Coordinates of C-alpha atoms in Angstrom, one line a residue:
Chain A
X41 CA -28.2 1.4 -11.0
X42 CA -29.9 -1.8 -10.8
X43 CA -28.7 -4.2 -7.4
X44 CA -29.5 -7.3 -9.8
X45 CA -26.2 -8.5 -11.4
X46 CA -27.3 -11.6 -11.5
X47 CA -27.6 -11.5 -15.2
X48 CA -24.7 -12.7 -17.6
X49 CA -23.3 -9.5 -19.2
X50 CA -22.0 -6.0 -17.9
X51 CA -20.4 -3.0 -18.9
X52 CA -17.1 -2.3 -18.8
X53 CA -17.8 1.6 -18.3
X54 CA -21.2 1.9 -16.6
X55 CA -21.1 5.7 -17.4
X56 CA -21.7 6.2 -21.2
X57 CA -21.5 10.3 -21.7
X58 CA -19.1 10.5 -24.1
X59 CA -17.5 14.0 -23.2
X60 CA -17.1 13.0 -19.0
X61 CA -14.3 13.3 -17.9
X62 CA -12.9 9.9 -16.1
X63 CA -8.9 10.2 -15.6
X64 CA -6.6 13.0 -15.4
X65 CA -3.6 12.3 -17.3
X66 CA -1.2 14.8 -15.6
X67 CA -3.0 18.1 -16.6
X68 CA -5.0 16.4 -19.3
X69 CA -8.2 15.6 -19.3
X70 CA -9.2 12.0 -21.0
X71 CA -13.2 12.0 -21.4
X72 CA -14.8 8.4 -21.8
X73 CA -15.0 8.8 -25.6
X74 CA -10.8 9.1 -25.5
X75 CA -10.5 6.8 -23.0
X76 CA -12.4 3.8 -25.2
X77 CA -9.8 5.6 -28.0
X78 CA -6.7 4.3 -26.3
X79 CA -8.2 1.1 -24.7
X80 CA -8.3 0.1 -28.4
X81 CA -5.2 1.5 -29.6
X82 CA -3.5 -0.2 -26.4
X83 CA -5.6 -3.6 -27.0
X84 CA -4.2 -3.6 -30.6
X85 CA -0.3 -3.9 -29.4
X86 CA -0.5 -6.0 -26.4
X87 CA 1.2 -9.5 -26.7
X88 CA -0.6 -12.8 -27.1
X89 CA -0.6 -14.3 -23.6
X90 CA -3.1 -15.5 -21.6
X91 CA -1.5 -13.1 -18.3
X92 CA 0.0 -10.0 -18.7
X93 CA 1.6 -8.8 -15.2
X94 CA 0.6 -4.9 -14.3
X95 CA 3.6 -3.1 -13.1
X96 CA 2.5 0.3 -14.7
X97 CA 2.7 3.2 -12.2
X98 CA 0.8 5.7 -13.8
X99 CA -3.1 4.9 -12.8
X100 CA -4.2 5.9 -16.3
X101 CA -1.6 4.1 -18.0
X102 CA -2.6 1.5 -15.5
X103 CA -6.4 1.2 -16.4
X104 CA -5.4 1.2 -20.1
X105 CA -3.7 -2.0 -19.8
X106 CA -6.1 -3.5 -17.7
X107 CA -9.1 -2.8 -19.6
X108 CA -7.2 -3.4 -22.9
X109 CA -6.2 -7.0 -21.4
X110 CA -10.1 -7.6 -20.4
X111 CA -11.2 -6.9 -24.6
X112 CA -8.1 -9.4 -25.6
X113 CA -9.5 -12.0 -22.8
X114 CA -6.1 -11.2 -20.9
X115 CA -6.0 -11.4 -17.1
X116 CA -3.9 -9.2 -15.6
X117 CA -1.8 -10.1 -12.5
X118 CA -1.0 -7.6 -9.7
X119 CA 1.7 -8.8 -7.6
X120 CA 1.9 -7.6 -3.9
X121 CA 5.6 -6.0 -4.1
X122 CA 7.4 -4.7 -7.1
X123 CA 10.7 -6.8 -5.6
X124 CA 11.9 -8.3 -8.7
X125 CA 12.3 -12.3 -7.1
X126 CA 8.9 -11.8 -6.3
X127 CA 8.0 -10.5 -10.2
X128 CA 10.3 -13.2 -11.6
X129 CA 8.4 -16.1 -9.1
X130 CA 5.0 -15.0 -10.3
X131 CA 6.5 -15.5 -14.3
X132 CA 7.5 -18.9 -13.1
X133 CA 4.3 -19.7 -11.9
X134 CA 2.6 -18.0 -14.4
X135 CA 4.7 -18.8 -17.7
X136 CA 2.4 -17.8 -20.2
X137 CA 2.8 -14.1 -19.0
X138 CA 4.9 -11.0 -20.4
X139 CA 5.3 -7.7 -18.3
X140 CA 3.7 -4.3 -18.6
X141 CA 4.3 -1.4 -17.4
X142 CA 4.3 2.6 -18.0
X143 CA 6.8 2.6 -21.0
X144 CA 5.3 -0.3 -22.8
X145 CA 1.8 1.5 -22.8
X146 CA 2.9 4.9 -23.4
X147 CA 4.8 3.2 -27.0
X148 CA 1.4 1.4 -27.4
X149 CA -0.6 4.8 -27.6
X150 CA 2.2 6.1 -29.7
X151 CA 0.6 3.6 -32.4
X152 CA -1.5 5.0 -35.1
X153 CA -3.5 2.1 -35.3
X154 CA -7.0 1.9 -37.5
X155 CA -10.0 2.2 -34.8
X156 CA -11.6 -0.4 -36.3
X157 CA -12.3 -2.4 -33.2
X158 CA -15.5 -1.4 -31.1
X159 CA -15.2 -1.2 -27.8
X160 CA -18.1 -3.7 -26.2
X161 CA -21.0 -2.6 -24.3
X162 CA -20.3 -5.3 -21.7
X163 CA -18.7 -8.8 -21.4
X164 CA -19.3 -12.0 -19.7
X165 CA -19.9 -11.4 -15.9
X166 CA -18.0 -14.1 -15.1
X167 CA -14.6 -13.2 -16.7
X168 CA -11.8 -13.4 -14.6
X169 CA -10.3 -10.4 -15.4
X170 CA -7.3 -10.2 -12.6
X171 CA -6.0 -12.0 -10.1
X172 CA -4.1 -10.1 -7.1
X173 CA -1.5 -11.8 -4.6
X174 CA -1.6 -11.1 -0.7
X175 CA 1.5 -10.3 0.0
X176 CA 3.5 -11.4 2.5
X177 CA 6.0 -13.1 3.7
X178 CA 3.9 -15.8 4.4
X179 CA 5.4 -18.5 1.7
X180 CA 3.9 -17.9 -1.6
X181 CA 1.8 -15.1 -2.0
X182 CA -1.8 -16.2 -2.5
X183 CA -4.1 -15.8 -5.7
X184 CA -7.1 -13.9 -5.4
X185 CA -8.9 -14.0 -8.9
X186 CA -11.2 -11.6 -9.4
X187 CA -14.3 -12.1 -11.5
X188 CA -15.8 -8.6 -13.3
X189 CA -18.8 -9.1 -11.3
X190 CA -17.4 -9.0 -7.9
X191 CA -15.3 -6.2 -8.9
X192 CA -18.8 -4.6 -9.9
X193 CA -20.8 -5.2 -7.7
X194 CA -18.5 -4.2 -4.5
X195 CA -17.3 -0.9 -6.2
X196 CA -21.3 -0.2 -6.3
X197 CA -21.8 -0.9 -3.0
X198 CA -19.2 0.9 -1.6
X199 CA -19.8 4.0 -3.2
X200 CA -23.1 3.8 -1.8
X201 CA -22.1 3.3 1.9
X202 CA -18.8 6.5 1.6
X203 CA -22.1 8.7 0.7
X204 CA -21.2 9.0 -2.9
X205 CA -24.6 10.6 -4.5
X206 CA -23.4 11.8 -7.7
X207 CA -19.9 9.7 -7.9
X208 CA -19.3 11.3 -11.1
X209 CA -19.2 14.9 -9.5
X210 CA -16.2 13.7 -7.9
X211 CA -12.0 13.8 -8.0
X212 CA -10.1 11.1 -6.0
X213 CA -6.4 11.6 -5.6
X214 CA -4.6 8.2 -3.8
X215 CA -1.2 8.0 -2.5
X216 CA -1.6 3.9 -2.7
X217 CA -0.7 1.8 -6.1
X218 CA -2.8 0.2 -8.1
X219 CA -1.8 -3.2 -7.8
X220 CA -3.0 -3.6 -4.1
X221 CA -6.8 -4.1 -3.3
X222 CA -7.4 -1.2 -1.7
X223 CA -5.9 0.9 -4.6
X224 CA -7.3 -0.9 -7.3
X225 CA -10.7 -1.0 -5.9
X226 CA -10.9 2.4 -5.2
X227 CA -9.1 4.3 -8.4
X228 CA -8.9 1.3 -11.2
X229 CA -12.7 -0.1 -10.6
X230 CA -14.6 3.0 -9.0
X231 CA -13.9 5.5 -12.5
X232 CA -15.4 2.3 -14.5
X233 CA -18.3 1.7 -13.0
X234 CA -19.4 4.7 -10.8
X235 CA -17.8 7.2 -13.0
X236 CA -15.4 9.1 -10.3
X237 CA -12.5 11.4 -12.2
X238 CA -9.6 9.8 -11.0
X239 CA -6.1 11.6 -11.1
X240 CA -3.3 9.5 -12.4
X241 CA -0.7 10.2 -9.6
X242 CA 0.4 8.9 -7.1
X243 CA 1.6 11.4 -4.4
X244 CA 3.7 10.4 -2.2
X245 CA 5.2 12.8 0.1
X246 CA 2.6 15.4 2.1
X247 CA 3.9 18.2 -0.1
X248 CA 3.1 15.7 -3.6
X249 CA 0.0 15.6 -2.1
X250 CA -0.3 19.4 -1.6
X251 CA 0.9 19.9 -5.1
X252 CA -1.5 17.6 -6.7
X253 CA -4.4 18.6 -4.9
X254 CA -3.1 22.7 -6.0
X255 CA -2.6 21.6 -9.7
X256 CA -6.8 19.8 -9.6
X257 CA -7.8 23.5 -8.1
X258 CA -11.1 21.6 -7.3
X259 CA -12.1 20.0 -4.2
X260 CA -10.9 16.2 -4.2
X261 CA -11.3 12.8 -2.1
X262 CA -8.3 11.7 -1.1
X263 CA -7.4 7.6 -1.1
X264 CA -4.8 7.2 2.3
X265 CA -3.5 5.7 4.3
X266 CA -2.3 6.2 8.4
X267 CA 1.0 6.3 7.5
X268 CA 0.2 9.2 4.8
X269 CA -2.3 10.8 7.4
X270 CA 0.5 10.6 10.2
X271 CA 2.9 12.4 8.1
X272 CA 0.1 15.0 7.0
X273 CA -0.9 15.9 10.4
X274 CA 2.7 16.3 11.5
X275 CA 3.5 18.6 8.8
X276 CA 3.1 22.4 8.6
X277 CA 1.0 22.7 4.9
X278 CA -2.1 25.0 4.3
X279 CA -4.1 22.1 2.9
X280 CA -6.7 23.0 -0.6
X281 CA -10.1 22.0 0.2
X282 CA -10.3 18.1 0.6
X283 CA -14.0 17.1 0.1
X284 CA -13.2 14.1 2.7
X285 CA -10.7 11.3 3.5
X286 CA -10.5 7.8 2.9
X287 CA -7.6 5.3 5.0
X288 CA -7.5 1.9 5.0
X289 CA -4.5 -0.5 4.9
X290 CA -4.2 -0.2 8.9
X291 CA -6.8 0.7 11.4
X292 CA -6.7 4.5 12.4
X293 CA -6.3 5.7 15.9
X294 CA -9.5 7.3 17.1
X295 CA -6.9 10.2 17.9
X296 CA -5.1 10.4 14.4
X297 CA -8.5 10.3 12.9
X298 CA -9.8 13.4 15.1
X299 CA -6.5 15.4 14.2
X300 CA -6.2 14.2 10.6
X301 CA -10.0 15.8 10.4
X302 CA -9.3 19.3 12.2
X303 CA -5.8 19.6 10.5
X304 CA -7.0 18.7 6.9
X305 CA -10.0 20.1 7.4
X306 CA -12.3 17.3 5.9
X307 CA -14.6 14.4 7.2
X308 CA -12.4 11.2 7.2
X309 CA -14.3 7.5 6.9
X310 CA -12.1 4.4 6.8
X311 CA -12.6 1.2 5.1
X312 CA -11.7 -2.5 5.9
X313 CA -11.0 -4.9 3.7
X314 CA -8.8 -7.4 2.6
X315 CA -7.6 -9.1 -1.0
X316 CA -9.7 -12.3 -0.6
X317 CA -12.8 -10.2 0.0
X318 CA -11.9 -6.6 -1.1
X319 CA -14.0 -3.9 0.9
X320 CA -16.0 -5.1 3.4
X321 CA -16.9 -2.4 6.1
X322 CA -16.7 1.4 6.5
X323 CA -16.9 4.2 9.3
X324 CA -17.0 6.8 10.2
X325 CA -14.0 6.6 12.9
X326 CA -14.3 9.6 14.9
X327 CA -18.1 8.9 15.3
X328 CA -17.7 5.2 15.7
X329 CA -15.0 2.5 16.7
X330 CA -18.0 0.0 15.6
X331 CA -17.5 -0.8 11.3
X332 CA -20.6 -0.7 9.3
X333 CA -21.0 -4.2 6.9
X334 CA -21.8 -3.5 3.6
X335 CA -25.2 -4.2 2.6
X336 CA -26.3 -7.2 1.8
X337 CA -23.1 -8.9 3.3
X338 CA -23.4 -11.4 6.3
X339 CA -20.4 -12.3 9.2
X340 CA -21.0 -15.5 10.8
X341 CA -19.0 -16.8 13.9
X342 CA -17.5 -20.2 13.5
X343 CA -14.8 -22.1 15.3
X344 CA -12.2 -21.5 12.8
X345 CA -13.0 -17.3 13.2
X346 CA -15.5 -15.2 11.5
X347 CA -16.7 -15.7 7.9
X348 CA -17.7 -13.4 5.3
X349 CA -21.0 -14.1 3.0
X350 CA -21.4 -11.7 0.3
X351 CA -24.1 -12.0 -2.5
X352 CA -21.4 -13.1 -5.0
X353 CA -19.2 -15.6 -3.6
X354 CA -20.6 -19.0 -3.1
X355 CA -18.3 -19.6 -0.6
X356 CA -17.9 -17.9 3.2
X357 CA -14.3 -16.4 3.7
X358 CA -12.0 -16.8 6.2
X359 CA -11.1 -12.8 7.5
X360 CA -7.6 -13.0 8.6
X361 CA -8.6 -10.8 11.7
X362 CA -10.1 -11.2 15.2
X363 CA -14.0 -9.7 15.0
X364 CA -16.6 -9.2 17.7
X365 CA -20.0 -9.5 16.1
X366 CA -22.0 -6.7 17.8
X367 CA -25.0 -6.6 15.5
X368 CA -26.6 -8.0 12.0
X369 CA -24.7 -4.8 10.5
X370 CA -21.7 -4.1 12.5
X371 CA -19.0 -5.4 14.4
X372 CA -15.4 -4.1 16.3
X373 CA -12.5 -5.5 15.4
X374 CA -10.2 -7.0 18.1
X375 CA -6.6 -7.2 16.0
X376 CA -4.9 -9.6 13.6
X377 CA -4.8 -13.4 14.3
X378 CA -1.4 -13.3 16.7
X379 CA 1.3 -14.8 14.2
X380 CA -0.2 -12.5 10.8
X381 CA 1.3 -9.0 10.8
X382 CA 0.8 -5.5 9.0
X383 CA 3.3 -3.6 7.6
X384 CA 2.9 -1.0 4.8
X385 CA -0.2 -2.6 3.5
X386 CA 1.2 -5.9 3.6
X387 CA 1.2 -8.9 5.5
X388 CA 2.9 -11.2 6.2
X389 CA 3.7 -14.9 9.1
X390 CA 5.8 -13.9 11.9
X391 CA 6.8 -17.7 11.9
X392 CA 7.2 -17.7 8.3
X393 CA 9.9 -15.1 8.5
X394 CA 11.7 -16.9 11.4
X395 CA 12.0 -20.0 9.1
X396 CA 13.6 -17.6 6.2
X397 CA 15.9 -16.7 8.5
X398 CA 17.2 -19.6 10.2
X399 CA 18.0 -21.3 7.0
X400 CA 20.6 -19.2 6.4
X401 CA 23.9 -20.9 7.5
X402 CA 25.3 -19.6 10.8
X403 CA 21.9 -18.5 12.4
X404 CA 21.4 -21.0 15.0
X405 CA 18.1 -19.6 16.7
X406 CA 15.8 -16.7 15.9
X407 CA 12.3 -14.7 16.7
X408 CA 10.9 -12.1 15.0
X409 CA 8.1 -9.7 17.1
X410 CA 6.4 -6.3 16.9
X411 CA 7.2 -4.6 20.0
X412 CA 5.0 -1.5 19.5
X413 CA 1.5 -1.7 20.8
X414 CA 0.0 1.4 19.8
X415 CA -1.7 1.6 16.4
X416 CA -0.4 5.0 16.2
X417 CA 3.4 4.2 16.9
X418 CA 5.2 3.2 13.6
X419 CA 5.1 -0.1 13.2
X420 CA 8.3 -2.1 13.1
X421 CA 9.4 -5.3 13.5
X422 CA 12.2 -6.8 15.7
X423 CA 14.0 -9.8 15.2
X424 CA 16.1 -11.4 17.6
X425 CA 19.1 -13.6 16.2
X426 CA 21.5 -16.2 17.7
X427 CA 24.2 -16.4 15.3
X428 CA 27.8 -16.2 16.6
X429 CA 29.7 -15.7 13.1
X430 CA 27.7 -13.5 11.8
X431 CA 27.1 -9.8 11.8
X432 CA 23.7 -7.7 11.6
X433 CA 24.7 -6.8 8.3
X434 CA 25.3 -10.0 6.7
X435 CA 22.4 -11.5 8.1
X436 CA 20.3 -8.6 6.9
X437 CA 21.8 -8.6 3.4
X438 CA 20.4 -11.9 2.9
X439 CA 17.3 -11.3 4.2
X440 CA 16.6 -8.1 2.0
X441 CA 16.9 -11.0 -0.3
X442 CA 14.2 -13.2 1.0
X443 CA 11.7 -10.5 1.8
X444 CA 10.4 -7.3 1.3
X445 CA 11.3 -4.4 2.7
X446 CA 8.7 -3.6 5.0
X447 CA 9.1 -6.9 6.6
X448 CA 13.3 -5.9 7.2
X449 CA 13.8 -6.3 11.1
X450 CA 14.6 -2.8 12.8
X451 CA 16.8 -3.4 14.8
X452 CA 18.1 -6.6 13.9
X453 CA 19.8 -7.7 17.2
X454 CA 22.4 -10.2 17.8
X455 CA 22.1 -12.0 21.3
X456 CA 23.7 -15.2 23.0
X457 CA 20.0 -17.2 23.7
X458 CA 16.2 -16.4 23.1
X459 CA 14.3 -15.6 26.5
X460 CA 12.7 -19.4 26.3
X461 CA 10.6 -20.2 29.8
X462 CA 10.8 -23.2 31.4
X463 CA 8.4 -24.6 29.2
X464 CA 10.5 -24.0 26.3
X465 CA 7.9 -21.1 24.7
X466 CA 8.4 -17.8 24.1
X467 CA 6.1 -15.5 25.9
X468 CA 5.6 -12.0 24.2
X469 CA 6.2 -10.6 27.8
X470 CA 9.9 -12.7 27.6
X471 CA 10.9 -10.4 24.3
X472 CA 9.2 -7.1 25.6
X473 CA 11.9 -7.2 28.9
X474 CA 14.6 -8.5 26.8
X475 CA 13.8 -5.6 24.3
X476 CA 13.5 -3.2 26.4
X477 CA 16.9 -4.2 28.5
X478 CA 18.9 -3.7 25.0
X479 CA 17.2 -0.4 24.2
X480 CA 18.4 1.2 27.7
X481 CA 21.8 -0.4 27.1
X482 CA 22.2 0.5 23.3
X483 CA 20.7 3.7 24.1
X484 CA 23.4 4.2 27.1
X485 CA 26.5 2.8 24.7
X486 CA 25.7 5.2 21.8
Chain B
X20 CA 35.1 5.7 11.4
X21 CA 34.1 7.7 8.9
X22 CA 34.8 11.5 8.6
X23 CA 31.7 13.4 8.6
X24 CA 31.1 17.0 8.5
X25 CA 29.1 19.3 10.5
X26 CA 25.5 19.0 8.8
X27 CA 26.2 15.4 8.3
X28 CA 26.6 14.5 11.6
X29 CA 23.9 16.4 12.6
X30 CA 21.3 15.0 10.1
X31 CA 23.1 10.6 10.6
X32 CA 21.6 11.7 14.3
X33 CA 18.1 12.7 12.7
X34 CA 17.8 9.7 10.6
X35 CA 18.8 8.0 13.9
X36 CA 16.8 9.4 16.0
X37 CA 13.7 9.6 13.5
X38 CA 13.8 6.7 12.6
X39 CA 14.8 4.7 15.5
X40 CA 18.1 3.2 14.3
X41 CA 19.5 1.8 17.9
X42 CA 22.0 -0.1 16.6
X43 CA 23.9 1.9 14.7
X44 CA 25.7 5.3 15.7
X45 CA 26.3 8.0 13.1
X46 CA 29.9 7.1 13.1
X47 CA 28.6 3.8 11.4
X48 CA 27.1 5.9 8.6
X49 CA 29.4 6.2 5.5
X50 CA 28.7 9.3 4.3
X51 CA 28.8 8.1 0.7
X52 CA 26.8 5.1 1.2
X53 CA 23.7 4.2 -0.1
X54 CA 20.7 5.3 2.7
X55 CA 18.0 2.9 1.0
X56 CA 18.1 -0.6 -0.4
X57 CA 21.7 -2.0 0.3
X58 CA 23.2 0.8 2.3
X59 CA 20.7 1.1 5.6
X60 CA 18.0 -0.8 3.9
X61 CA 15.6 2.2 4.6
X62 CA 12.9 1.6 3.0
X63 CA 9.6 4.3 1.8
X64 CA 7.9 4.4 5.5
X65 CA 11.6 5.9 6.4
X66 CA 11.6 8.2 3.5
X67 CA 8.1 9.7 5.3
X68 CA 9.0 9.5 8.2
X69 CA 12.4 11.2 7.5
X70 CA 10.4 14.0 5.5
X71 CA 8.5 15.0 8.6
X72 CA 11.8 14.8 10.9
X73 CA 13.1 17.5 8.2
X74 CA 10.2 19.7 7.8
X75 CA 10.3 20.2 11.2
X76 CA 13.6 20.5 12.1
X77 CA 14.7 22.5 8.7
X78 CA 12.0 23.8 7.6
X79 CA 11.1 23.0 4.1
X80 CA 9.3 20.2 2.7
X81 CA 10.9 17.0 0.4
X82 CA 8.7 16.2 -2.8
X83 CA 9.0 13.9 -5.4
X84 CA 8.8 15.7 -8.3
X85 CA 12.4 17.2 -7.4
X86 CA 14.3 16.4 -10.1
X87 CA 17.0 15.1 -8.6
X88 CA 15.0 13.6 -5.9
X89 CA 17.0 9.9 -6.4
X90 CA 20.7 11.9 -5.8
X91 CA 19.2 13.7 -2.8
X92 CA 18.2 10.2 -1.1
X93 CA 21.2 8.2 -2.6
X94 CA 23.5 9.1 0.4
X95 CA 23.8 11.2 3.7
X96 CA 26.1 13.6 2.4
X97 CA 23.7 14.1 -0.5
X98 CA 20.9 14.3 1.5
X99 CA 23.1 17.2 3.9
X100 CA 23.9 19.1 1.2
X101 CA 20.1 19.7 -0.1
X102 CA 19.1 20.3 3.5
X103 CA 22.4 22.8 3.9
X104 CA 20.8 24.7 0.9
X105 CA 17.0 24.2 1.2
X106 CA 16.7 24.6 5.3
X107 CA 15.3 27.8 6.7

């Protein structure tokens, strides 16, 4: 495979051997030539819009609609959260949209259509052919539109740096969805252009994964993430051969990542990325707390942060984390900028959450913080709330409104006046001792 | 205060405990009630980390592929009655 993709047209499916296989659909196995079948029966009962918004579950069904939407010049979007205000703000924004999702492909390939249409050997570079939002609850999530060439050329460089030699020798199984970076990168992109089989589930709990990996009966890489590993690790499973592991989403411990290895019994490299850039940096975390750049990208310190370079975007990119350069090639990273934080993938403005909150009606004063400082601890946000006619749950139900899940404040906790210093700020060590105090007396009244 | 049985009690304290519920006591938990979304607004990190709380205290592991796996989650006296008759 060539570096150059500096020319105009590319594939769609790099890998042309008709009878290789490239998705598991439950215990079936779709080879490239079926595959291209059902792109084209899907492509022939899509809707006429210029978006069409992904929700599909199934990663086959998933990549069907996709790839379908790139022949009819459709873009899909991928929103961060499946939270219907957030699907119903993105149709707002986007009106020319419709939905897809699992049911509305599976009645697509249920169409006998004519397969007259044939399936292109390669499109415009430059087609935008999704845009994905970074979630949050940072005000309106943020586009991302990605171009097929940036998709490209980053699935072909990472596959490269995880070691893959012979990507279509291999079986991924991922317990992340396809509409987040991470997951669409690694099981949406890599089957297209490197040719990786990838199986259409998405396992959720360790014994799913067990299962899955049981029902493949051949040795797999598995797409994770800590949270996945944590529960793995803590859980007594005879694990099936796992060729190695793959986290991202949240840096892994140096300690989880040694125990995920000896307990899984696997070699475990983790990526970092985000959705402006997509991957950017691998390693190999029990070797090394030092990431490895992908080739041919460039960091560069300026005041702002550090920027990204990579071959194909003209522009440098802001990385929303803190990163000591340590050489041309690698660098450690030091944590997220103070007020962005991580939950379940997603991330989201400490301050933005505060000012969700306090326009609700009764809640005079409020702070939301992460009190845990360990990577390893799970990570969970606290709010603190000054609102005298109000209860927890009230001011929780509206918030489950506002927000996502993830970003829900456990515990919620109702007190009298925020630990301001004399300066009128809000030190982190403030909240720590005024969290801790509550524990110890919660704790003691329960 | 709600009336809860035996097992129930016992698992409202290993959601509370497992998942680090201060401010609520399993006398808060309506046995009936919803766990996720609008009930205790778990959410799916709780739903993992509650499978590991279980499979070590009871035993067995929770899958998805259960058939009735949205029943078993939709309350605590749901969720105590498939631990009662999976637990070993």
């Amino acid at each position: 495979m060539s570096d150059d993709i500096s020319m105009n047209t590319l594939p769609i499916l790099f890998n042309t051997a008709a009878d290789k296989p490239i998705f598991f659909y439950d215990e079936e196995i779709i080879t490239h030539k079926r595959f291209i079948h059902d792109v084209i029966t899907v492509a022939a009962k899509l809707e006429q819009h210029q978006y069409a918004i992904n929700l599909c579950a199934d990663r086959y069904l998933f990549a069907l609609g996709f790839v379908a939407g790139i022949l009819q010049q459709q873009i899909n979007l991928l929103p961060a959260s499946q939270a219907n205000l957030e699907i119903n703000a993105l149709e707002q924004d986007y009106p020319d949209s419709y939905r897809i999702d699992d049911n509305f492909i599976k009645k697509a390939l249920n169409n006998k259509t004519t397969q007259d249409r044939i399936f292109p050997e390669a499109i415009n570079a430059k087609q935008t052919v999704a845009i994905l939002f970074t979630s949050g609850s940072s005000g309106k999530p943020k586009a991302n539109p990605k171009n097929w060439d940036m998709l490209v050329d980053s699935a072909q460089r990472v596959a490269r740096q995880l070691n893959l030699n012979s990507p279509a020798q291999h079986i991924m199984v991922a317990t992340v969805p396809s509409q987040h970076m991470y997951g669409f990168e690694t099981t949406i992109i890599f089957p297209l252009v490197t040719g990786v089989c990838i199986h259409n589930s998405k396992p959720f709990f360790p014994e799913d994964i067990r299962h899955t990996l049981d029902v493949i009966n051949k040795p797999v890489i598995l797409i994770t993430t800590p949270i996945h590993l944590r529960a793995c690790t803590q859980t007594n499973i005879d694990w099936p051969v796992i060729d190695f592991v793959v986290s991202a989403t949240a840096p892994l411990s140096k300690n989880l990542a040694q125990s995920s290895e000896t307990q899984l019994d696997t070699a475990l490299q983790e990526i970092y990325g985000c959705s402006e850039t997509g991957v950017i940096a691998t390693r190999y975390t029990t070797k090394s707390s030092e990431w490895q750049l992908l080739s041919g990208y460039l960091l560069t310190e300026k005041v702002t942060g550090t920027c990204l370079v990579t071959p194909l975007t003209k522009d440098e990119i802001l990385l929303p984390d803190q990163i000591e350069i340590t050489d041309e090639k690698h660098f450690r990273l030091l944590g997220r900028q103070s007020d962005i934080i991580k939950i379940a993938g997603k991330r989201g403005s400490l301050n933005d959450l505060k000012i969700k909150l306090c326009a609700l009606e009764g809640v005079d004063d409020a702070i939301f913080f992460m009190p845990q400082e360990n990577p390893d601890e799970k990570a969970r946000l606290t709010a603190f709330v000054v609102a005298d006619d109000l209860s927890a749950k009230e001011i929780n139900s509206f918030l489950s409104q506002q927000v996502d899940a993830a970003f829900l404040p456990r515990p919620l906790i109702k007190v009298k006046k925020l630990p301001y210093n004399e300066t009128g700020k809000l030190p982190r060590k403030n909240l720590l001792n005024l969290y801790k105090q509550l524990r110890s007396h919660l704790k003691n009244s329960a | 205060m709600s009336e809860l049985s035996p097992i129930e009690l016992e698992v409202a304290n290993l959601i509370i405990d497992s998942l680090a519920l201060e401010d609520i006591t399993a006398a808060d938990i309506v046995p009936g009630d919803a766990l996720f979304n609008d009930g205790l607004g778990l959410d799916s990190i709780d739903a993992l980390e509650l499978a590991m709380a279980i499979s070590q205290k009871y035993g067995f592991q929770l899958k998805s592929d259960d058939a009735n796996n949205a029943q078993i989650f939709s309350s605590l006296r749901n969720l105590a009655k498939h631990i009662e008759s999976n637990k070993t």
